[in-house]
């Protein structure tokens, strides 16, 4: 169990990470003189130097050699790179095209889509409350279709693309910084080639002024800093708490869409969002209840082991006998329906 001070530090890092992700629409709007494709290309190009610096500081190079000798993992990294690139582009386009509220909806429903993938692809089994949450989420999409007069394709594309990204990442099994570095390495050459092409055509906004150039160059930092904070949080907090923190980002996006970008929100859209929030509340309650039961079972197993052990050997035998029960009772990240962190989505 993490010390209380360590958990407080992890909570601070987690809030910082998700707050920065939630406020990214403000940053992308500063760059609206550039096309979304150019912003995306700069984000890819400038993210790699940041990733290299991180790897150098942490001295984490040993994973590169084994990875290069595993074609299947390289193929999965290529797939994840394509998917997250599409997710990044759509998010930047949505923000700079006045669809911040719909983008936030996509990240609200992302946990529901991840659960659906778990059932359909990984054959996971859901608890009744989770089935109810998925059903309410489906109803919310239907309500939003009526509200928008069309399928909320931006929200669905963002949710499904990142759920696909998470599914592929399960097979790669690289830590956050290593995976980020591998993906940005694959993004570099296409992105750099596209920027050269824009420059030759005279369509690049990078050369229009020092301020614009600085903002575009800082895309790598804007991508990496939340990642660093998230990584520091993930090693200090239980997954359940991380799962609850993830809703901070779309909440900030939603509030920005309402108060800063003044997007319209008629009653029928409020109804759709309310259904999504109800589904997420059910998922969170189910996750907390499951984690609480697991902790209670763990404590009961430890108490039984302590009562059964002779007094002089209680200390050593308690730990030995309680370990299998702890492993059985402790919830893991693979359990269906546990809210999963969004990672680098925005």
PDB file of C-alpha atoms in Angstrom, residues 116-273:
ATOM      1  CA  UNK A 116     -17.848  -2.768 -25.461  1.00  0.00           C
ATOM      2  CA  UNK A 117     -14.498  -3.684 -27.026  1.00  0.00           C
ATOM      3  CA  UNK A 118     -13.670  -5.752 -23.956  1.00  0.00           C
ATOM      4  CA  UNK A 119     -16.847  -7.776 -24.432  1.00  0.00           C
ATOM      5  CA  UNK A 120     -16.713  -8.103 -28.223  1.00  0.00           C
ATOM      6  CA  UNK A 121     -12.971  -8.572 -28.745  1.00  0.00           C
ATOM      7  CA  UNK A 122     -11.507  -9.812 -25.453  1.00  0.00           C
ATOM      8  CA  UNK A 123     -14.583 -11.838 -24.417  1.00  0.00           C
ATOM      9  CA  UNK A 124     -14.749 -10.149 -21.025  1.00  0.00           C
ATOM     10  CA  UNK A 125     -17.798 -10.650 -18.841  1.00  0.00           C
ATOM     11  CA  UNK A 126     -19.688  -7.667 -17.468  1.00  0.00           C
ATOM     12  CA  UNK A 127     -21.529  -7.226 -14.226  1.00  0.00           C
ATOM     13  CA  UNK A 128     -25.222  -6.195 -14.390  1.00  0.00           C
ATOM     14  CA  UNK A 129     -24.515  -2.554 -13.504  1.00  0.00           C
ATOM     15  CA  UNK A 130     -21.959  -2.367 -16.304  1.00  0.00           C
ATOM     16  CA  UNK A 131     -24.464  -3.754 -18.816  1.00  0.00           C
ATOM     17  CA  UNK A 132     -26.935  -1.109 -17.670  1.00  0.00           C
ATOM     18  CA  UNK A 133     -24.306   1.621 -18.141  1.00  0.00           C
ATOM     19  CA  UNK A 134     -23.552   0.445 -21.681  1.00  0.00           C
ATOM     20  CA  UNK A 135     -27.276   0.396 -22.482  1.00  0.00           C
ATOM     21  CA  UNK A 136     -27.737   3.938 -21.167  1.00  0.00           C
ATOM     22  CA  UNK A 137     -24.698   5.069 -23.169  1.00  0.00           C
ATOM     23  CA  UNK A 138     -26.223   3.610 -26.328  1.00  0.00           C
ATOM     24  CA  UNK A 139     -29.465   5.443 -25.590  1.00  0.00           C
ATOM     25  CA  UNK A 140     -27.447   8.645 -25.099  1.00  0.00           C
ATOM     26  CA  UNK A 141     -25.969   8.297 -28.593  1.00  0.00           C
ATOM     27  CA  UNK A 142     -29.474   7.941 -30.038  1.00  0.00           C
ATOM     28  CA  UNK A 143     -30.627  11.042 -28.154  1.00  0.00           C
ATOM     29  CA  UNK A 144     -27.599  12.995 -29.371  1.00  0.00           C
ATOM     30  CA  UNK A 145     -28.311  11.875 -32.936  1.00  0.00           C
ATOM     31  CA  UNK A 146     -31.745  13.472 -32.661  1.00  0.00           C
ATOM     32  CA  UNK A 147     -30.270  16.541 -30.931  1.00  0.00           C
ATOM     33  CA  UNK A 148     -27.654  17.179 -33.630  1.00  0.00           C
ATOM     34  CA  UNK A 149     -29.874  16.110 -36.497  1.00  0.00           C
ATOM     35  CA  UNK A 150     -27.120  13.697 -37.466  1.00  0.00           C
ATOM     36  CA  UNK A 151     -25.029  10.953 -35.943  1.00  0.00           C
ATOM     37  CA  UNK A 152     -22.516  12.557 -33.520  1.00  0.00           C
ATOM     38  CA  UNK A 153     -19.714  11.220 -35.673  1.00  0.00           C
ATOM     39  CA  UNK A 154     -16.973  13.407 -34.197  1.00  0.00           C
ATOM     40  CA  UNK A 155     -17.637  12.089 -30.693  1.00  0.00           C
ATOM     41  CA  UNK A 156     -17.966   8.511 -31.907  1.00  0.00           C
ATOM     42  CA  UNK A 157     -14.820   8.698 -34.040  1.00  0.00           C
ATOM     43  CA  UNK A 158     -12.788  10.093 -31.143  1.00  0.00           C
ATOM     44  CA  UNK A 159     -14.144   7.470 -28.748  1.00  0.00           C
ATOM     45  CA  UNK A 160     -13.699   4.523 -31.107  1.00  0.00           C
ATOM     46  CA  UNK A 161     -10.253   5.605 -32.332  1.00  0.00           C
ATOM     47  CA  UNK A 162      -8.894   5.893 -28.818  1.00  0.00           C
ATOM     48  CA  UNK A 163     -10.571   2.677 -27.699  1.00  0.00           C
ATOM     49  CA  UNK A 164      -8.879   0.976 -30.670  1.00  0.00           C
ATOM     50  CA  UNK A 165      -5.595   2.585 -29.676  1.00  0.00           C
ATOM     51  CA  UNK A 166      -5.946   1.220 -26.140  1.00  0.00           C
ATOM     52  CA  UNK A 167      -6.793  -2.234 -27.463  1.00  0.00           C
ATOM     53  CA  UNK A 168      -3.720  -2.310 -29.710  1.00  0.00           C
ATOM     54  CA  UNK A 169      -1.492  -0.993 -26.919  1.00  0.00           C
ATOM     55  CA  UNK A 170      -2.447  -3.991 -24.776  1.00  0.00           C
ATOM     56  CA  UNK A 171      -0.582  -6.192 -27.243  1.00  0.00           C
ATOM     57  CA  UNK A 172       2.509  -3.964 -27.445  1.00  0.00           C
ATOM     58  CA  UNK A 173       3.240  -3.933 -23.699  1.00  0.00           C
ATOM     59  CA  UNK A 174       5.507  -0.888 -23.593  1.00  0.00           C
ATOM     60  CA  UNK A 175       5.506   1.647 -20.777  1.00  0.00           C
ATOM     61  CA  UNK A 176       4.164   5.145 -21.433  1.00  0.00           C
ATOM     62  CA  UNK A 177       7.394   6.919 -22.345  1.00  0.00           C
ATOM     63  CA  UNK A 178       8.757   4.010 -24.389  1.00  0.00           C
ATOM     64  CA  UNK A 179       5.505   3.666 -26.336  1.00  0.00           C
ATOM     65  CA  UNK A 180       5.292   7.424 -26.862  1.00  0.00           C
ATOM     66  CA  UNK A 181       8.890   7.465 -28.134  1.00  0.00           C
ATOM     67  CA  UNK A 182       8.354   4.559 -30.529  1.00  0.00           C
ATOM     68  CA  UNK A 183       5.196   6.129 -31.975  1.00  0.00           C
ATOM     69  CA  UNK A 184       6.716   9.579 -32.428  1.00  0.00           C
ATOM     70  CA  UNK A 185       9.748   7.992 -34.109  1.00  0.00           C
ATOM     71  CA  UNK A 186       7.407   6.471 -36.707  1.00  0.00           C
ATOM     72  CA  UNK A 187       5.550   9.763 -37.075  1.00  0.00           C
ATOM     73  CA  UNK A 188       8.680  11.834 -37.680  1.00  0.00           C
ATOM     74  CA  UNK A 189       9.503  11.216 -41.347  1.00  0.00           C
ATOM     75  CA  UNK A 190       5.931  11.528 -42.747  1.00  0.00           C
ATOM     76  CA  UNK A 191       5.335  14.645 -40.649  1.00  0.00           C
ATOM     77  CA  UNK A 192       8.665  16.222 -41.612  1.00  0.00           C
ATOM     78  CA  UNK A 193       8.043  15.452 -45.274  1.00  0.00           C
ATOM     79  CA  UNK A 194       4.625  17.095 -45.083  1.00  0.00           C
ATOM     80  CA  UNK A 195       6.083  20.237 -43.474  1.00  0.00           C
ATOM     81  CA  UNK A 196       8.748  20.468 -46.185  1.00  0.00           C
ATOM     82  CA  UNK A 197       6.006  20.134 -48.796  1.00  0.00           C
ATOM     83  CA  UNK A 198       4.021  22.952 -47.164  1.00  0.00           C
ATOM     84  CA  UNK A 199       7.119  25.120 -47.063  1.00  0.00           C
ATOM     85  CA  UNK A 200       7.873  24.576 -50.739  1.00  0.00           C
ATOM     86  CA  UNK A 201       4.293  25.519 -51.625  1.00  0.00           C
ATOM     87  CA  UNK A 202       4.462  28.614 -49.453  1.00  0.00           C
ATOM     88  CA  UNK A 203       1.551  27.428 -47.288  1.00  0.00           C
ATOM     89  CA  UNK A 204       3.444  26.949 -44.019  1.00  0.00           C
ATOM     90  CA  UNK A 205       2.387  29.216 -41.172  1.00  0.00           C
ATOM     91  CA  UNK A 206       5.600  28.437 -39.261  1.00  0.00           C
ATOM     92  CA  UNK A 207       7.404  31.232 -41.076  1.00  0.00           C
ATOM     93  CA  UNK A 208       4.687  33.867 -40.631  1.00  0.00           C
ATOM     94  CA  UNK A 209       6.056  35.147 -37.336  1.00  0.00           C
ATOM     95  CA  UNK A 210       8.190  34.345 -34.322  1.00  0.00           C
ATOM     96  CA  UNK A 211       5.154  33.890 -32.082  1.00  0.00           C
ATOM     97  CA  UNK A 212       3.537  31.356 -34.373  1.00  0.00           C
ATOM     98  CA  UNK A 213       6.824  29.492 -34.797  1.00  0.00           C
ATOM     99  CA  UNK A 214       7.310  29.337 -31.028  1.00  0.00           C
ATOM    100  CA  UNK A 215       3.777  28.053 -30.431  1.00  0.00           C
ATOM    101  CA  UNK A 216       4.141  25.354 -33.075  1.00  0.00           C
ATOM    102  CA  UNK A 217       7.529  24.315 -31.696  1.00  0.00           C
ATOM    103  CA  UNK A 218       6.038  24.025 -28.210  1.00  0.00           C
ATOM    104  CA  UNK A 219       3.557  21.375 -29.389  1.00  0.00           C
ATOM    105  CA  UNK A 220       6.032  18.708 -28.311  1.00  0.00           C
ATOM    106  CA  UNK A 221       6.207  20.107 -24.794  1.00  0.00           C
ATOM    107  CA  UNK A 222       2.409  20.443 -24.640  1.00  0.00           C
ATOM    108  CA  UNK A 223       2.211  16.764 -25.539  1.00  0.00           C
ATOM    109  CA  UNK A 224       4.942  15.489 -23.216  1.00  0.00           C
ATOM    110  CA  UNK A 225       4.380  17.422 -19.966  1.00  0.00           C
ATOM    111  CA  UNK A 226       0.918  15.932 -19.254  1.00  0.00           C
ATOM    112  CA  UNK A 227       2.361  12.516 -20.097  1.00  0.00           C
ATOM    113  CA  UNK A 228       5.124  12.947 -17.513  1.00  0.00           C
ATOM    114  CA  UNK A 229       2.609  14.024 -14.863  1.00  0.00           C
ATOM    115  CA  UNK A 230       0.338  11.133 -15.736  1.00  0.00           C
ATOM    116  CA  UNK A 231       3.202   8.653 -15.452  1.00  0.00           C
ATOM    117  CA  UNK A 232       4.156  10.033 -12.037  1.00  0.00           C
ATOM    118  CA  UNK A 233       0.527   9.717 -10.956  1.00  0.00           C
ATOM    119  CA  UNK A 234      -0.031   6.216 -12.307  1.00  0.00           C
ATOM    120  CA  UNK A 235       2.755   4.685 -10.188  1.00  0.00           C
ATOM    121  CA  UNK A 236       1.411   6.268  -6.994  1.00  0.00           C
ATOM    122  CA  UNK A 237      -2.378   5.869  -7.268  1.00  0.00           C
ATOM    123  CA  UNK A 238      -4.677   2.849  -7.533  1.00  0.00           C
ATOM    124  CA  UNK A 239      -6.291   2.306 -10.912  1.00  0.00           C
ATOM    125  CA  UNK A 240      -9.742   3.098  -9.522  1.00  0.00           C
ATOM    126  CA  UNK A 241      -8.661   6.608  -8.568  1.00  0.00           C
ATOM    127  CA  UNK A 242      -6.955   7.119 -11.924  1.00  0.00           C
ATOM    128  CA  UNK A 243     -10.203   6.021 -13.556  1.00  0.00           C
ATOM    129  CA  UNK A 244     -12.147   8.713 -11.715  1.00  0.00           C
ATOM    130  CA  UNK A 245      -9.561  11.396 -12.471  1.00  0.00           C
ATOM    131  CA  UNK A 246      -9.859  10.727 -16.202  1.00  0.00           C
ATOM    132  CA  UNK A 247     -13.237  12.476 -16.280  1.00  0.00           C
ATOM    133  CA  UNK A 248     -11.542  15.769 -15.413  1.00  0.00           C
ATOM    134  CA  UNK A 249     -10.270  16.258 -18.973  1.00  0.00           C
ATOM    135  CA  UNK A 250     -13.618  16.046 -20.831  1.00  0.00           C
ATOM    136  CA  UNK A 251     -15.243  18.048 -18.013  1.00  0.00           C
ATOM    137  CA  UNK A 252     -12.822  20.923 -18.603  1.00  0.00           C
ATOM    138  CA  UNK A 253     -13.389  20.608 -22.351  1.00  0.00           C
ATOM    139  CA  UNK A 254     -17.143  20.722 -21.825  1.00  0.00           C
ATOM    140  CA  UNK A 255     -16.893  23.836 -19.633  1.00  0.00           C
ATOM    141  CA  UNK A 256     -14.614  25.541 -22.172  1.00  0.00           C
ATOM    142  CA  UNK A 257     -17.075  24.783 -24.951  1.00  0.00           C
ATOM    143  CA  UNK A 258     -19.872  26.398 -22.947  1.00  0.00           C
ATOM    144  CA  UNK A 259     -18.161  29.374 -21.321  1.00  0.00           C
ATOM    145  CA  UNK A 260     -15.196  30.299 -23.520  1.00  0.00           C
ATOM    146  CA  UNK A 261     -16.180  29.197 -27.025  1.00  0.00           C
ATOM    147  CA  UNK A 262     -19.921  29.797 -26.462  1.00  0.00           C
ATOM    148  CA  UNK A 263     -21.148  26.740 -28.350  1.00  0.00           C
ATOM    149  CA  UNK A 264     -24.902  26.180 -28.328  1.00  0.00           C
ATOM    150  CA  UNK A 265     -26.392  23.612 -25.965  1.00  0.00           C
ATOM    151  CA  UNK A 266     -30.142  23.120 -26.552  1.00  0.00           C
ATOM    152  CA  UNK A 267     -32.189  21.035 -24.069  1.00  0.00           C
ATOM    153  CA  UNK A 268     -32.032  17.838 -26.117  1.00  0.00           C
ATOM    154  CA  UNK A 269     -28.215  17.924 -26.046  1.00  0.00           C
ATOM    155  CA  UNK A 270     -28.309  18.444 -22.288  1.00  0.00           C
ATOM    156  CA  UNK A 271     -30.477  15.318 -22.131  1.00  0.00           C
ATOM    157  CA  UNK A 272     -27.904  13.328 -24.102  1.00  0.00           C
ATOM    158  CA  UNK A 273     -25.024  14.485 -21.943  1.00  0.00           C
TER     159      UNK A 273
END
